[in-house]
PDB file of C-alpha atoms in Angstrom:
ATOM      1  CA  MET F   1       0.241  -0.186   0.248  1.00  0.00           C
ATOM      2  CA  THR F   2       1.760   3.348  -0.681  1.00  0.00           C
ATOM      3  CA  LYS F   3       1.187   6.928   0.659  1.00  0.00           C
ATOM      4  CA  THR F   4      -0.477   9.392  -1.402  1.00  0.00           C
ATOM      5  CA  LYS F   5       2.103  12.557  -1.607  1.00  0.00           C
ATOM      6  CA  ILE F   6       0.187  15.649  -0.358  1.00  0.00           C
ATOM      7  CA  THR F   7       0.694  19.019  -2.087  1.00  0.00           C
ATOM      8  CA  ALA F   8       1.647  21.720   0.278  1.00  0.00           C
ATOM      9  CA  ASP F   9      -1.716  23.654  -1.131  1.00  0.00           C
ATOM     10  CA  GLN F  10      -3.952  20.810  -0.336  1.00  0.00           C
ATOM     11  CA  LEU F  11      -2.128  20.764   3.463  1.00  0.00           C
ATOM     12  CA  ILE F  12      -2.626  24.581   3.610  1.00  0.00           C
ATOM     13  CA  THR F  13      -6.340  24.386   2.607  1.00  0.00           C
ATOM     14  CA  ALA F  14      -7.409  21.508   5.272  1.00  0.00           C
ATOM     15  CA  ILE F  15      -5.434  24.172   7.982  1.00  0.00           C
ATOM     16  CA  LEU F  16      -7.202  27.349   7.149  1.00  0.00           C
ATOM     17  CA  GLY F  17     -10.442  25.299   7.160  1.00  0.00           C
ATOM     18  CA  GLY F  18      -9.229  23.975  10.499  1.00  0.00           C
ATOM     19  CA  ILE F  19      -8.859  27.289  12.158  1.00  0.00           C
ATOM     20  CA  GLU F  20     -11.955  29.078  10.325  1.00  0.00           C
ATOM     21  CA  ASP F  21     -14.463  25.932  11.679  1.00  0.00           C
ATOM     22  CA  VAL F  22     -14.087  27.555  15.157  1.00  0.00           C
ATOM     23  CA  LYS F  23     -13.114  31.633  13.981  1.00  0.00           C
ATOM     24  CA  GLY F  24      -9.818  31.715  14.146  1.00  0.00           C
ATOM     25  CA  LYS F  25      -8.814  35.555  14.088  1.00  0.00           C
ATOM     26  CA  GLU F  26      -5.332  37.456  11.813  1.00  0.00           C
ATOM     27  CA  ILE F  27      -4.377  34.454   9.868  1.00  0.00           C
ATOM     28  CA  ASN F  28      -1.500  34.988   8.131  1.00  0.00           C
ATOM     29  CA  ILE F  29       0.370  32.965   5.808  1.00  0.00           C
ATOM     30  CA  LEU F  30       4.320  33.337   5.651  1.00  0.00           C
ATOM     31  CA  ASP F  31       5.607  31.848   2.735  1.00  0.00           C
ATOM     32  CA  LEU F  32       9.901  31.013   3.428  1.00  0.00           C
ATOM     33  CA  ARG F  33      10.346  29.510   0.091  1.00  0.00           C
ATOM     34  CA  THR F  34      12.535  31.816  -1.333  1.00  0.00           C
ATOM     35  CA  ILE F  35      14.721  32.600   1.905  1.00  0.00           C
ATOM     36  CA  ASP F  36      18.175  30.499   2.301  1.00  0.00           C
ATOM     37  CA  ASN F  37      17.812  28.064   5.265  1.00  0.00           C
ATOM     38  CA  THR F  38      14.717  27.741   6.608  1.00  0.00           C
ATOM     39  CA  VAL F  39      13.570  25.387   8.748  1.00  0.00           C
ATOM     40  CA  CYS F  40      10.204  24.344   6.062  1.00  0.00           C
ATOM     41  CA  ASP F  41       8.625  26.397   3.226  1.00  0.00           C
ATOM     42  CA  TYR F  42       4.962  28.185   5.246  1.00  0.00           C
ATOM     43  CA  PHE F  43       4.652  29.783   8.174  1.00  0.00           C
ATOM     44  CA  ILE F  44       0.855  30.055   9.249  1.00  0.00           C
ATOM     45  CA  VAL F  45       0.169  32.554  12.267  1.00  0.00           C
ATOM     46  CA  CYS F  46      -3.449  32.841  13.420  1.00  0.00           C
ATOM     47  CA  GLU F  47      -4.903  33.782  17.315  1.00  0.00           C
ATOM     48  CA  GLY F  48      -7.182  32.509  19.779  1.00  0.00           C
ATOM     49  CA  THR F  49      -8.817  35.169  22.769  1.00  0.00           C
ATOM     50  CA  SER F  50      -8.322  32.563  25.367  1.00  0.00           C
ATOM     51  CA  ASN F  51      -6.935  29.062  26.310  1.00  0.00           C
ATOM     52  CA  THR F  52      -9.914  27.428  25.175  1.00  0.00           C
ATOM     53  CA  GLN F  53     -10.203  29.238  21.862  1.00  0.00           C
ATOM     54  CA  VAL F  54      -6.519  28.040  21.464  1.00  0.00           C
ATOM     55  CA  LYS F  55      -7.256  24.681  21.522  1.00  0.00           C
ATOM     56  CA  ALA F  56     -10.178  24.310  19.798  1.00  0.00           C
ATOM     57  CA  ILE F  57      -8.493  25.476  16.699  1.00  0.00           C
ATOM     58  CA  VAL F  58      -5.844  22.907  17.799  1.00  0.00           C
ATOM     59  CA  ASN F  59      -7.902  20.610  17.657  1.00  0.00           C
ATOM     60  CA  SER F  60      -9.638  21.260  14.828  1.00  0.00           C
ATOM     61  CA  ILE F  61      -6.885  21.702  12.461  1.00  0.00           C
ATOM     62  CA  GLN F  62      -5.821  18.555  13.189  1.00  0.00           C
ATOM     63  CA  LYS F  63      -9.009  16.697  12.860  1.00  0.00           C
ATOM     64  CA  LYS F  64      -9.479  18.587   9.380  1.00  0.00           C
ATOM     65  CA  VAL F  65      -6.158  17.807   8.209  1.00  0.00           C
ATOM     66  CA  SER F  66      -6.229  14.336   9.796  1.00  0.00           C
ATOM     67  CA  LYS F  67      -9.878  13.713   7.798  1.00  0.00           C
ATOM     68  CA  GLU F  68      -9.468  15.727   4.292  1.00  0.00           C
ATOM     69  CA  VAL F  69      -5.700  15.099   3.296  1.00  0.00           C
ATOM     70  CA  LYS F  70      -4.876  11.399   5.836  1.00  0.00           C
ATOM     71  CA  ASP F  71      -2.143  13.361   7.861  1.00  0.00           C
ATOM     72  CA  LYS F  72      -0.888  13.932  11.184  1.00  0.00           C
ATOM     73  CA  PRO F  73       1.961  16.781  13.091  1.00  0.00           C
ATOM     74  CA  TRP F  74       5.109  15.190  13.234  1.00  0.00           C
ATOM     75  CA  HIS F  75       5.147  17.126  16.671  1.00  0.00           C
ATOM     76  CA  VAL F  76       3.293  19.648  18.820  1.00  0.00           C
ATOM     77  CA  GLU F  77       4.432  21.694  21.098  1.00  0.00           C
ATOM     78  CA  GLY F  78       2.910  24.290  24.069  1.00  0.00           C
ATOM     79  CA  GLU F  79      -0.364  22.575  24.310  1.00  0.00           C
ATOM     80  CA  ASP F  80      -0.275  22.242  28.408  1.00  0.00           C
ATOM     81  CA  ASN F  81      -0.675  26.705  29.116  1.00  0.00           C
ATOM     82  CA  ALA F  82      -2.228  27.253  25.646  1.00  0.00           C
ATOM     83  CA  GLU F  83      -0.782  30.600  24.660  1.00  0.00           C
ATOM     84  CA  TRP F  84       1.050  29.404  22.206  1.00  0.00           C
ATOM     85  CA  VAL F  85       1.205  26.087  20.367  1.00  0.00           C
ATOM     86  CA  LEU F  86       2.919  24.674  17.789  1.00  0.00           C
ATOM     87  CA  ILE F  87       1.964  22.272  15.380  1.00  0.00           C
ATOM     88  CA  ASP F  88       4.523  20.550  12.754  1.00  0.00           C
ATOM     89  CA  TYR F  89       3.588  19.461   9.386  1.00  0.00           C
ATOM     90  CA  VAL F  90       7.402  19.760   8.453  1.00  0.00           C
ATOM     91  CA  ASN F  91       6.838  21.494   5.127  1.00  0.00           C
ATOM     92  CA  VAL F  92       4.137  23.931   6.877  1.00  0.00           C
ATOM     93  CA  VAL F  93       4.255  24.529  10.594  1.00  0.00           C
ATOM     94  CA  VAL F  94       0.930  26.171  11.945  1.00  0.00           C
ATOM     95  CA  HIS F  95       1.465  28.855  15.323  1.00  0.00           C
ATOM     96  CA  VAL F  96      -1.303  29.351  17.504  1.00  0.00           C
ATOM     97  CA  PHE F  97      -1.490  32.393  19.559  1.00  0.00           C
ATOM     98  CA  GLN F  98      -3.197  33.934  22.004  1.00  0.00           C
ATOM     99  CA  LYS F  99      -3.313  37.980  21.391  1.00  0.00           C
ATOM    100  CA  HIS F 100      -0.558  39.648  23.836  1.00  0.00           C
ATOM    101  CA  ILE F 101       1.894  36.550  23.134  1.00  0.00           C
ATOM    102  CA  ARG F 102       1.267  36.966  19.206  1.00  0.00           C
ATOM    103  CA  ASP F 103       1.792  40.772  19.873  1.00  0.00           C
ATOM    104  CA  TYR F 104       5.117  39.795  22.056  1.00  0.00           C
ATOM    105  CA  TYR F 105       7.256  37.820  19.971  1.00  0.00           C
ATOM    106  CA  ASP F 106       5.492  38.730  16.671  1.00  0.00           C
ATOM    107  CA  ILE F 107       6.994  36.432  14.541  1.00  0.00           C
ATOM    108  CA  GLU F 108       5.600  38.252  11.611  1.00  0.00           C
ATOM    109  CA  SER F 109       8.647  40.421  11.564  1.00  0.00           C
ATOM    110  CA  LEU F 110      11.147  38.203  12.478  1.00  0.00           C
ATOM    111  CA  TRP F 111      10.736  36.473   9.051  1.00  0.00           C
ATOM    112  CA  GLY F 112       9.771  40.182   7.545  1.00  0.00           C
ATOM    113  CA  ASP F 113      11.965  39.482   4.513  1.00  0.00           C
ATOM    114  CA  ALA F 114       8.377  36.400   3.679  1.00  0.00           C
ATOM    115  CA  LYS F 115       5.832  36.681   1.512  1.00  0.00           C
ATOM    116  CA  SER F 116       2.707  37.356   3.927  1.00  0.00           C
ATOM    117  CA  THR F 117      -0.534  36.680   2.915  1.00  0.00           C
ATOM    118  CA  LEU F 118      -3.171  37.545   5.136  1.00  0.00           C
ATOM    119  CA  ILE F 119      -6.294  35.308   4.927  1.00  0.00           C
ATOM    120  CA  GLU F 120      -9.880  37.646   4.751  1.00  0.00           C
ATOM    121  CA  THR F 121     -13.118  35.520   7.241  1.00  0.00           C
ATOM    122  CA  SER F 122     -15.950  36.757   7.436  1.00  0.00           C
ATOM    123  CA  TYR F 123     -16.757  36.359  11.063  1.00  0.00           C
TER     124      TYR F 123
END
């Protein structure tokens, strides 16, 4: 039995769907492919308003990706305090923040050379 290779676009679409299902805010995709020596191809950054919403976003992403593209994260970090949870899908890394932690670390500025795409939401 061979595993079908999923594309980054398929994975990103599933991740965005998981974020939007539980109304994650300020969704930003950073394309890191043109930057030398990066650990992955894309960062997806979003935020929730509380520990509960951050956990809900993380669970929603994992369920959506599992169902739609049959993939699971290589590693998940930060679920215990749910202020900054990192979900590592190898080529795509998702950062789910609470607003004050996102503002403090400001990872979008750290990767300022990356092409940034802000995702419009209807909620």
